[in-house]
Amino acid sequence: MRLAGKTVVLCVTGGIAAYKAADLTSKLRHAGAAVRVLMTESATQFISPMTFETLSGNRTVVDTFDRNFAWEVEHISLAKAADVFVIAPATANVIAKAAHGIADDMVTTTLLATKAPVVIAPAMNTGMYDNPVTQQNLQTLRMRGFHIIDPAAGRLACGDTGRGKLPDTPVLIHGIERALTPQDLAGLRVLVTAGPTQEAMDPVRFLSNHSSGKMGYAIAARAAMRGAAVTLVSGPTALDTPAGVQRVDIISARDMYDAVLSRADKQDMIIKAAAVGDYRPAQAAPEKLKKGDDALTVTLARNPDILAALGQRKRPGQLLCGFAMETQNLIDNAESKLRRKNCDMLVANSLRDEGAGFGTDTNIATLLFADGRRETEPIMSKEALADVILDRLIALRQ
Ligand code: CTP
């Protein structure tokens, strides 16, 4: 979690979504961030400064003219303390002021003084949000490098339906973390596969494997956080779609083949973390198979090898990363897979290692490269390994 140890200056401005900033404050603290809350006076009409004081463990600074004389100094010290500066919810008014450098209260003077990355989460009535002047102000802020979190669409407090809702806390947290993360994959398209495949025997039963999807989902999440446009082609898993990732659900290896191959050409990196079933029942029975007294023999047919197909049609500049999970001869098997499937990199892990394999939150991997280099990683979280894999792929591009 990038938020641990970071100081978030959270400015709450006056809209009905101000109450949601309380949950954001709480979740940011759970993630290990220090939160300093600033409120406009109108925000205090919607929610009490005391709420934020209790949740953040810090004094809430409110804009009033009867403030103590130290505020000139305070806004500078808060501006400097911020690792990231967040305005959520941001009204049309504060967005307009920010776009034009107006500094007439605590929030806007601190904003003008900060050098930290700024995240703005607009929330307002649809008409106000869609108004060309608000859109133009947001565009001005985008061009200055502000991170704008687009509002969600839905039924608004005023009864209108449309864009303007403050997104849920996880989306806000993702936007804040992203502002703190170097965007070294910006402009790149990354396709990740994850999870198991299921190969139907009949309408009730299937052949599958123990893959949880955690490794692939971690890669997709980190790639999106680092700025890539990520497509996650996923077999059935119990995991939530990572923020900012476009997910395509598939069931069988043949579904995955179609989903991946049809999207492959435009990808800059393809990372095949999925545990694809090599075989499927040759014939899926149309009706439920009834048991008899004898043993049942099922004939299996070979599934297409997606990674090998990708390796054959790889275009110049495209990077292909495969995975190998083995129970014996890890490196020899992995090396032969890397060559056979024309990968640039292969992530090998052994099911025999404690802390690696299906369903765990950690992994132990050896990375093998097409030029013969090998790198053995210590045990680490799947999230940390995801970053290492992405670091190495970026290095291969250069
Ligand atoms: N893979 C794939 N399509 C398949 C099978 C595997 O794309 N039908 C990919 C996996 O996503 C993974 C890599 O190939 O990235 C390794 O899979 P594995 O089944 O271990 O490779 P095989 O060459 O089939 O190896 P084995 O000889 O162990 O069966």
GROMACS .gro file of C-alpha atoms and ligand atoms in nm:
model
  427
    1MET     CA    1   0.000   0.000   0.000
    2ARG     CA    2   0.154   0.327  -0.113
    3LEU     CA    3  -0.046   0.525   0.144
    4ALA     CA    4   0.136   0.398   0.451
    5GLY     CA    5   0.329   0.679   0.614
    6LYS     CA    6   0.198   0.942   0.372
    7THR     CA    7   0.025   1.264   0.472
    8VAL     CA    8  -0.301   1.329   0.295
    9VAL     CA    9  -0.441   1.680   0.320
   10LEU     CA   10  -0.813   1.631   0.260
   11CYS     CA   11  -1.022   1.935   0.178
   12VAL     CA   12  -1.394   1.893   0.221
   13THR     CA   13  -1.608   2.150   0.042
   14GLY     CA   14  -1.979   2.221   0.074
   15GLY     CA   15  -2.193   1.963  -0.099
   16ILE     CA   16  -2.419   1.684   0.022
   17ALA     CA   17  -2.146   1.428  -0.061
   18ALA     CA   18  -1.939   1.580   0.223
   19TYR     CA   19  -2.063   1.300   0.448
   20LYS     CA   20  -1.880   1.047   0.229
   21ALA     CA   21  -1.551   1.220   0.310
   22ALA     CA   22  -1.586   1.078   0.662
   23ASP     CA   23  -1.559   0.723   0.528
   24LEU     CA   24  -1.268   0.831   0.309
   25THR     CA   25  -1.088   0.974   0.613
   26SER     CA   26  -1.140   0.651   0.804
   27LYS     CA   27  -1.021   0.426   0.519
   28LEU     CA   28  -0.716   0.643   0.453
   29ARG     CA   29  -0.617   0.606   0.816
   30HIS     CA   30  -0.669   0.230   0.800
   31ALA     CA   31  -0.433   0.229   0.504
   32GLY     CA   32  -0.168   0.389   0.723
   33ALA     CA   33  -0.192   0.749   0.603
   34ALA     CA   34  -0.197   1.054   0.827
   35VAL     CA   35  -0.501   1.264   0.738
   36ARG     CA   36  -0.527   1.641   0.793
   37VAL     CA   37  -0.873   1.772   0.716
   38LEU     CA   38  -0.956   2.122   0.594
   39MET     CA   39  -1.317   2.228   0.556
   40THR     CA   40  -1.483   2.523   0.393
   41GLU     CA   41  -1.737   2.690   0.608
   42SER     CA   42  -2.020   2.571   0.385
   43ALA     CA   43  -1.900   2.211   0.427
   44THR     CA   44  -1.962   2.245   0.800
   45GLN     CA   45  -2.333   2.295   0.718
   46PHE     CA   46  -2.335   1.935   0.591
   47ILE     CA   47  -2.110   1.757   0.839
   48SER     CA   48  -1.945   1.850   1.165
   49PRO     CA   49  -1.570   1.922   1.191
   50MET     CA   50  -1.583   1.702   1.500
   51THR     CA   51  -1.656   1.397   1.284
   52PHE     CA   52  -1.330   1.446   1.096
   53GLU     CA   53  -1.141   1.533   1.411
   54THR     CA   54  -1.244   1.202   1.566
   55LEU     CA   55  -1.174   0.999   1.253
   56SER     CA   56  -0.843   1.163   1.163
   57GLY     CA   57  -0.708   1.214   1.514
   58ASN     CA   58  -0.605   1.564   1.404
   59ARG     CA   59  -0.762   1.904   1.449
   60THR     CA   60  -0.993   1.994   1.163
   61VAL     CA   61  -0.909   2.332   1.020
   62VAL     CA   62  -1.218   2.531   0.923
   63ASP     CA   63  -1.248   2.851   0.726
   64THR     CA   64  -1.389   3.118   0.946
   65PHE     CA   65  -1.297   3.478   0.983
   66ASP     CA   66  -1.277   3.450   1.357
   67ARG     CA   67  -0.989   3.206   1.322
   68ASN     CA   68  -0.676   3.263   1.518
   69PHE     CA   69  -0.417   3.489   1.359
   70ALA     CA   70  -0.187   3.197   1.281
   71TRP     CA   71  -0.379   3.077   0.977
   72GLU     CA   72  -0.150   3.246   0.727
   73VAL     CA   73   0.125   3.028   0.860
   74GLU     CA   74  -0.092   2.723   0.902
   75HIS     CA   75  -0.194   2.708   0.539
   76ILE     CA   76   0.171   2.709   0.437
   77SER     CA   77   0.267   2.438   0.684
   78LEU     CA   78  -0.023   2.220   0.571
   79ALA     CA   79   0.067   2.281   0.209
   80LYS     CA   80   0.421   2.162   0.282
   81ALA     CA   81   0.315   1.866   0.495
   82ALA     CA   82   0.103   1.719   0.214
   83ASP     CA   83   0.234   1.421   0.019
   84VAL     CA   84  -0.092   1.441  -0.169
   85PHE     CA   85  -0.360   1.709  -0.165
   86VAL     CA   86  -0.718   1.594  -0.211
   87ILE     CA   87  -1.039   1.793  -0.259
   88ALA     CA   88  -1.333   1.556  -0.209
   89PRO     CA   89  -1.607   1.641  -0.265
   90ALA     CA   90  -1.508   1.934  -0.484
   91THR     CA   91  -1.788   2.179  -0.561
   92ALA     CA   92  -1.818   2.371  -0.889
   93ASN     CA   93  -1.718   2.676  -0.688
   94VAL     CA   94  -1.386   2.540  -0.557
   95ILE     CA   95  -1.306   2.397  -0.901
   96ALA     CA   96  -1.363   2.741  -1.057
   97LYS     CA   97  -1.144   2.907  -0.797
   98ALA     CA   98  -0.869   2.647  -0.838
   99ALA     CA   99  -0.872   2.688  -1.216
  100HIS     CA  100  -0.825   3.063  -1.186
  101GLY     CA  101  -0.588   3.088  -0.894
  102ILE     CA  102  -0.836   3.253  -0.660
  103ALA     CA  103  -0.719   3.212  -0.303
  104ASP     CA  104  -0.976   3.360  -0.069
  105ASP     CA  105  -1.012   3.098   0.200
  106MET     CA  106  -0.816   2.831   0.382
  107VAL     CA  107  -0.873   2.559   0.122
  108THR     CA  108  -0.781   2.768  -0.180
  109THR     CA  109  -0.483   2.943  -0.020
  110THR     CA  110  -0.340   2.607   0.089
  111LEU     CA  111  -0.406   2.462  -0.255
  112LEU     CA  112  -0.223   2.749  -0.419
  113ALA     CA  113   0.077   2.698  -0.191
  114THR     CA  114   0.115   2.320  -0.219
  115LYS     CA  115   0.367   2.145  -0.442
  116ALA     CA  116   0.210   1.804  -0.376
  117PRO     CA  117   0.012   1.621  -0.645
  118VAL     CA  118  -0.351   1.736  -0.634
  119VAL     CA  119  -0.652   1.505  -0.665
  120ILE     CA  120  -0.993   1.658  -0.731
  121ALA     CA  121  -1.315   1.458  -0.700
  122PRO     CA  122  -1.600   1.673  -0.835
  123ALA     CA  123  -1.947   1.610  -0.693
  124MET     CA  124  -2.244   1.828  -0.775
  125ASN     CA  125  -2.575   1.850  -0.958
  126THR     CA  126  -2.559   1.715  -1.315
  127GLY     CA  127  -2.647   2.049  -1.468
  128MET     CA  128  -2.363   2.219  -1.282
  129TYR     CA  129  -2.120   1.941  -1.373
  130ASP     CA  130  -2.216   1.934  -1.740
  131ASN     CA  131  -2.210   2.313  -1.766
  132PRO     CA  132  -1.939   2.405  -2.018
  133VAL     CA  133  -1.780   2.645  -1.772
  134THR     CA  134  -1.726   2.366  -1.517
  135GLN     CA  135  -1.599   2.132  -1.788
  136GLN     CA  136  -1.362   2.398  -1.912
  137ASN     CA  137  -1.234   2.460  -1.559
  138LEU     CA  138  -1.175   2.086  -1.513
  139GLN     CA  139  -0.992   2.074  -1.844
  140THR     CA  140  -0.770   2.362  -1.731
  141LEU     CA  141  -0.687   2.171  -1.412
  142ARG     CA  142  -0.619   1.848  -1.605
  143MET     CA  143  -0.378   2.033  -1.830
  144ARG     CA  144  -0.197   2.161  -1.523
  145GLY     CA  145  -0.145   1.804  -1.409
  146PHE     CA  146  -0.423   1.782  -1.152
  147HIS     CA  147  -0.568   1.432  -1.112
  148ILE     CA  148  -0.942   1.446  -1.170
  149ILE     CA  149  -1.153   1.154  -1.047
  150ASP     CA  150  -1.459   1.144  -1.270
  151PRO     CA  151  -1.789   1.150  -1.081
  152ALA     CA  152  -2.016   0.848  -1.098
  153ALA     CA  153  -2.353   0.859  -1.270
  154GLY     CA  154  -2.678   0.775  -1.098
  155ARG     CA  155  -2.959   0.928  -0.898
  156LEU     CA  156  -2.838   1.242  -0.726
  157ALA     CA  157  -2.949   1.381  -0.391
  158CYS     CA  158  -3.141   1.660  -0.568
  159GLY     CA  159  -3.356   1.402  -0.747
  160ASP     CA  160  -3.192   1.443  -1.089
  161THR     CA  161  -3.029   1.150  -1.262
  162GLY     CA  162  -2.692   1.187  -1.432
  163ARG     CA  163  -2.323   1.242  -1.371
  164GLY     CA  164  -2.221   1.414  -1.051
  165LYS     CA  165  -2.208   1.158  -0.768
  166LEU     CA  166  -1.895   1.133  -0.558
  167PRO     CA  167  -1.756   0.786  -0.640
  168ASP     CA  168  -1.734   0.519  -0.370
  169THR     CA  169  -1.440   0.525  -0.129
  170PRO     CA  170  -1.234   0.251  -0.304
  171VAL     CA  171  -1.241   0.452  -0.627
  172LEU     CA  172  -1.129   0.764  -0.440
  173ILE     CA  173  -0.850   0.573  -0.264
  174HIS     CA  174  -0.736   0.431  -0.596
  175GLY     CA  175  -0.722   0.783  -0.743
  176ILE     CA  176  -0.521   0.908  -0.445
  177GLU     CA  177  -0.278   0.616  -0.457
  178ARG     CA  178  -0.239   0.666  -0.827
  179ALA     CA  179  -0.145   1.029  -0.777
  180LEU     CA  180   0.134   0.904  -0.549
  181THR     CA  181   0.257   0.641  -0.798
  182PRO     CA  182   0.498   0.715  -1.084
  183GLN     CA  183   0.305   0.662  -1.408
  184ASP     CA  184   0.578   0.461  -1.578
  185LEU     CA  185   0.332   0.251  -1.779
  186ALA     CA  186   0.132   0.550  -1.906
  187GLY     CA  187   0.036   0.513  -2.271
  188LEU     CA  188   0.092   0.135  -2.275
  189ARG     CA  189  -0.168  -0.134  -2.327
  190VAL     CA  190  -0.127  -0.438  -2.106
  191LEU     CA  191  -0.331  -0.757  -2.127
  192VAL     CA  192  -0.322  -0.992  -1.829
  193THR     CA  193  -0.482  -1.335  -1.801
  194ALA     CA  194  -0.568  -1.478  -1.462
  195GLY     CA  195  -0.744  -1.755  -1.278
  196PRO     CA  196  -0.834  -2.108  -1.381
  197THR     CA  197  -1.035  -2.224  -1.677
  198GLN     CA  198  -1.332  -2.457  -1.641
  199GLU     CA  199  -1.385  -2.730  -1.898
  200ALA     CA  200  -1.741  -2.859  -1.900
  201MET     CA  201  -1.816  -3.230  -1.877
  202ASP     CA  202  -2.191  -3.184  -1.865
  203PRO     CA  203  -2.418  -2.897  -1.751
  204VAL     CA  204  -2.328  -2.974  -1.388
  205ARG     CA  205  -1.960  -3.075  -1.379
  206PHE     CA  206  -1.630  -2.940  -1.502
  207LEU     CA  207  -1.255  -3.001  -1.497
  208SER     CA  208  -1.048  -2.719  -1.347
  209ASN     CA  209  -0.752  -2.644  -1.121
  210HIS     CA  210  -0.678  -2.468  -0.792
  211SER     CA  211  -0.577  -2.129  -0.935
  212SER     CA  212  -0.721  -1.842  -0.726
  213GLY     CA  213  -0.631  -1.571  -0.977
  214LYS     CA  214  -0.447  -1.368  -0.710
  215MET     CA  215  -0.117  -1.334  -0.900
  216GLY     CA  216  -0.280  -1.219  -1.224
  217TYR     CA  217  -0.516  -0.981  -1.045
  218ALA     CA  218  -0.222  -0.830  -0.856
  219ILE     CA  219  -0.040  -0.770  -1.186
  220ALA     CA  220  -0.349  -0.613  -1.342
  221ALA     CA  221  -0.401  -0.390  -1.037
  222ARG     CA  222  -0.040  -0.271  -1.025
  223ALA     CA  223  -0.022  -0.213  -1.401
  224ALA     CA  224  -0.337   0.002  -1.385
  225MET     CA  225  -0.201   0.189  -1.084
  226ARG     CA  226   0.118   0.260  -1.283
  227GLY     CA  227  -0.083   0.411  -1.566
  228ALA     CA  228  -0.134   0.129  -1.818
  229ALA     CA  229  -0.461   0.065  -2.000
  230VAL     CA  230  -0.524  -0.284  -1.864
  231THR     CA  231  -0.745  -0.561  -1.994
  232LEU     CA  232  -0.784  -0.856  -1.757
  233VAL     CA  233  -0.908  -1.175  -1.918
  234SER     CA  234  -1.020  -1.381  -1.623
  235GLY     CA  235  -1.146  -1.729  -1.558
  236PRO     CA  236  -1.393  -1.780  -1.272
  237THR     CA  237  -1.248  -1.637  -0.948
  238ALA     CA  238  -1.383  -1.494  -0.623
  239LEU     CA  239  -1.185  -1.171  -0.663
  240ASP     CA  240  -1.309  -0.815  -0.717
  241THR     CA  241  -1.210  -0.638  -1.036
  242PRO     CA  242  -0.916  -0.408  -0.954
  243ALA     CA  243  -0.994  -0.037  -0.990
  244GLY     CA  244  -0.929   0.103  -1.335
  245VAL     CA  245  -0.908  -0.241  -1.501
  246GLN     CA  246  -1.129  -0.358  -1.784
  247ARG     CA  247  -1.226  -0.718  -1.710
  248VAL     CA  248  -1.340  -0.977  -1.961
  249ASP     CA  249  -1.486  -1.291  -1.804
  250ILE     CA  250  -1.438  -1.628  -1.968
  251ILE     CA  251  -1.504  -1.987  -1.865
  252SER     CA  252  -1.309  -2.229  -2.083
  253ALA     CA  253  -0.961  -2.231  -2.239
  254ARG     CA  254  -1.118  -2.191  -2.580
  255ASP     CA  255  -1.310  -1.882  -2.458
  256MET     CA  256  -0.984  -1.745  -2.324
  257TYR     CA  257  -0.810  -1.816  -2.653
  258ASP     CA  258  -1.073  -1.615  -2.843
  259ALA     CA  259  -1.078  -1.331  -2.588
  260VAL     CA  260  -0.698  -1.298  -2.584
  261LEU     CA  261  -0.618  -1.352  -2.953
  262SER     CA  262  -0.882  -1.102  -3.066
  263ARG     CA  263  -0.721  -0.835  -2.847
  264ALA     CA  264  -0.356  -0.935  -2.879
  265ASP     CA  265  -0.238  -0.723  -3.170
  266LYS     CA  266  -0.287  -0.387  -3.001
  267GLN     CA  267  -0.116  -0.486  -2.674
  268ASP     CA  268   0.230  -0.366  -2.573
  269MET     CA  269   0.264  -0.635  -2.306
  270ILE     CA  270   0.081  -0.963  -2.258
  271ILE     CA  271   0.122  -1.136  -1.924
  272LYS     CA  272  -0.019  -1.486  -1.911
  273ALA     CA  273  -0.064  -1.566  -1.544
  274ALA     CA  274  -0.374  -1.782  -1.600
  275ALA     CA  275  -0.366  -2.154  -1.524
  276VAL     CA  276  -0.516  -2.268  -1.852
  277GLY     CA  277  -0.655  -2.620  -1.870
  278ASP     CA  278  -0.447  -2.815  -2.123
  279TYR     CA  279  -0.733  -3.060  -2.183
  280ARG     CA  280  -1.112  -3.060  -2.194
  281PRO     CA  281  -1.363  -3.344  -2.206
  282ALA     CA  282  -1.378  -3.424  -2.577
  283GLN     CA  283  -1.754  -3.411  -2.567
  284ALA     CA  284  -1.951  -3.210  -2.312
  285ALA     CA  285  -2.270  -3.407  -2.253
  286PRO     CA  286  -2.578  -3.195  -2.329
  287GLU     CA  287  -2.766  -3.341  -2.030
  288LYS     CA  288  -2.646  -3.436  -1.680
  289LEU     CA  289  -2.451  -3.763  -1.686
  290LYS     CA  290  -2.623  -4.031  -1.479
  291LYS     CA  291  -2.410  -4.265  -1.274
  292GLY     CA  292  -2.390  -4.635  -1.353
  293ASP     CA  293  -2.222  -4.925  -1.175
  294ASP     CA  294  -1.911  -4.926  -1.393
  295ALA     CA  295  -1.612  -4.696  -1.398
  296LEU     CA  296  -1.656  -4.395  -1.622
  297THR     CA  297  -1.397  -4.322  -1.888
  298VAL     CA  298  -1.377  -3.967  -2.012
  299THR     CA  299  -1.180  -3.890  -2.327
  300LEU     CA  300  -0.996  -3.559  -2.312
  301ALA     CA  301  -0.915  -3.339  -2.609
  302ARG     CA  302  -0.621  -3.095  -2.623
  303ASN     CA  303  -0.696  -2.727  -2.575
  304PRO     CA  304  -0.516  -2.472  -2.788
  305ASP     CA  305  -0.200  -2.332  -2.626
  306ILE     CA  306  -0.274  -1.961  -2.603
  307LEU     CA  307   0.076  -1.854  -2.506
  308ALA     CA  308   0.234  -2.053  -2.788
  309ALA     CA  309  -0.010  -1.894  -3.037
  310LEU     CA  310   0.080  -1.548  -2.903
  311GLY     CA  311   0.450  -1.631  -2.933
  312GLN     CA  312   0.407  -1.720  -3.300
  313ARG     CA  313   0.235  -1.396  -3.394
  314LYS     CA  314   0.423  -1.160  -3.163
  315ARG     CA  315   0.481  -0.827  -3.333
  316PRO     CA  316   0.804  -0.627  -3.297
  317GLY     CA  317   0.809  -0.430  -2.975
  318GLN     CA  318   0.546  -0.646  -2.809
  319LEU     CA  319   0.654  -0.822  -2.490
  320LEU     CA  320   0.526  -1.162  -2.391
  321CYS     CA  321   0.552  -1.291  -2.035
  322GLY     CA  322   0.456  -1.648  -1.952
  323PHE     CA  323   0.423  -1.833  -1.625
  324ALA     CA  324   0.522  -2.183  -1.527
  325MET     CA  325   0.413  -2.361  -1.218
  326GLU     CA  326   0.598  -2.685  -1.167
  327THR     CA  327   0.631  -2.959  -0.909
  328GLN     CA  328   0.976  -3.075  -1.026
  329ASN     CA  329   1.270  -2.964  -1.244
  330LEU     CA  330   1.149  -2.606  -1.213
  331ILE     CA  331   1.425  -2.429  -1.404
  332ASP     CA  332   1.467  -2.685  -1.684
  333ASN     CA  333   1.093  -2.699  -1.747
  334ALA     CA  334   1.063  -2.322  -1.732
  335GLU     CA  335   1.359  -2.268  -1.966
  336SER     CA  336   1.209  -2.501  -2.224
  337LYS     CA  337   0.868  -2.328  -2.198
  338LEU     CA  338   1.029  -1.987  -2.244
  339ARG     CA  339   1.196  -2.102  -2.570
  340ARG     CA  340   0.909  -2.315  -2.701
  341LYS     CA  341   0.652  -2.040  -2.654
  342ASN     CA  342   0.879  -1.754  -2.773
  343CYS     CA  343   0.842  -1.555  -2.449
  344ASP     CA  344   1.058  -1.256  -2.354
  345MET     CA  345   1.030  -1.344  -1.990
  346LEU     CA  346   0.894  -1.633  -1.789
  347VAL     CA  347   0.796  -1.636  -1.423
  348ALA     CA  348   0.860  -1.977  -1.272
  349ASN     CA  349   0.736  -2.093  -0.937
  350SER     CA  350   0.732  -2.426  -0.766
  351LEU     CA  351   0.426  -2.570  -0.601
  352ARG     CA  352   0.665  -2.740  -0.360
  353ASP     CA  353   0.787  -2.410  -0.208
  354GLU     CA  354   0.624  -2.302   0.114
  355GLY     CA  355   0.475  -1.955   0.051
  356ALA     CA  356   0.431  -2.005  -0.324
  357GLY     CA  357   0.150  -2.144  -0.532
  358PHE     CA  358  -0.227  -2.154  -0.539
  359GLY     CA  359  -0.432  -1.927  -0.317
  360THR     CA  360  -0.138  -1.791  -0.114
  361ASP     CA  361  -0.082  -1.416  -0.077
  362THR     CA  362   0.291  -1.458  -0.128
  363ASN     CA  363   0.503  -1.606  -0.403
  364ILE     CA  364   0.859  -1.718  -0.464
  365ALA     CA  365   0.962  -1.684  -0.824
  366THR     CA  366   1.255  -1.722  -1.056
  367LEU     CA  367   1.244  -1.490  -1.355
  368LEU     CA  368   1.395  -1.626  -1.676
  369PHE     CA  369   1.475  -1.402  -1.971
  370ALA     CA  370   1.509  -1.478  -2.341
  371ASP     CA  371   1.876  -1.366  -2.332
  372GLY     CA  372   1.954  -1.639  -2.080
  373ARG     CA  373   1.957  -1.425  -1.765
  374ARG     CA  374   1.793  -1.562  -1.452
  375GLU     CA  375   1.690  -1.386  -1.137
  376THR     CA  376   1.559  -1.557  -0.824
  377GLU     CA  377   1.334  -1.342  -0.610
  378PRO     CA  378   1.295  -1.385  -0.234
  379ILE     CA  379   0.952  -1.459  -0.088
  380MET     CA  380   0.730  -1.152  -0.121
  381SER     CA  381   0.365  -1.057  -0.155
  382LYS     CA  382   0.204  -1.121  -0.491
  383GLU     CA  383   0.155  -0.745  -0.514
  384ALA     CA  384   0.527  -0.680  -0.466
  385LEU     CA  385   0.614  -0.952  -0.718
  386ALA     CA  386   0.370  -0.792  -0.963
  387ASP     CA  387   0.573  -0.470  -0.939
  388VAL     CA  388   0.900  -0.659  -0.993
  389ILE     CA  389   0.756  -0.831  -1.303
  390LEU     CA  390   0.639  -0.496  -1.442
  391ASP     CA  391   0.976  -0.333  -1.360
  392ARG     CA  392   1.159  -0.603  -1.556
  393LEU     CA  393   0.923  -0.577  -1.854
  394ILE     CA  394   0.971  -0.199  -1.862
  395ALA     CA  395   1.347  -0.256  -1.857
  396LEU     CA  396   1.314  -0.497  -2.152
  397ARG     CA  397   1.136  -0.227  -2.352
  398GLN     CA  398   1.430   0.008  -2.310
  399CTP     N1  399  -0.081  -2.159  -2.128
  399CTP     C1  400  -0.162  -2.115  -2.230
  399CTP     N2  401  -0.249  -2.199  -2.291
  399CTP     C2  402  -0.256  -2.329  -2.252
  399CTP     C3  403  -0.174  -2.375  -2.149
  399CTP     C4  404  -0.088  -2.287  -2.089
  399CTP     O1  405  -0.153  -1.997  -2.264
  399CTP     N3  406  -0.343  -2.408  -2.312
  399CTP     C5  407   0.015  -2.065  -2.066
  399CTP     C6  408  -0.011  -2.034  -1.922
  399CTP     O2  409  -0.094  -1.921  -1.905
  399CTP     C7  410   0.127  -2.008  -1.868
  399CTP     C8  411   0.215  -2.097  -1.952
  399CTP     O3  412   0.140  -2.125  -2.070
  399CTP     O4  413   0.169  -1.875  -1.891
  399CTP     C9  414   0.257  -2.226  -1.886
  399CTP     O5  415   0.158  -2.319  -1.886
  399CTP     P1  416   0.183  -2.477  -1.873
  399CTP     O6  417   0.054  -2.545  -1.886
  399CTP     O7  418   0.261  -2.497  -1.748
  399CTP     O8  419   0.275  -2.499  -1.999
  399CTP     P2  420   0.290  -2.627  -2.087
  399CTP     O9  421   0.380  -2.594  -2.198
  399CTP    O10  422   0.154  -2.674  -2.125
  399CTP    O11  423   0.368  -2.721  -1.990
  399CTP     P3  424   0.353  -2.870  -1.940
  399CTP    O12  425   0.452  -2.942  -2.021
  399CTP    O13  426   0.392  -2.854  -1.796
  399CTP    O14  427   0.215  -2.916  -1.959
   0.00000   0.00000   0.00000
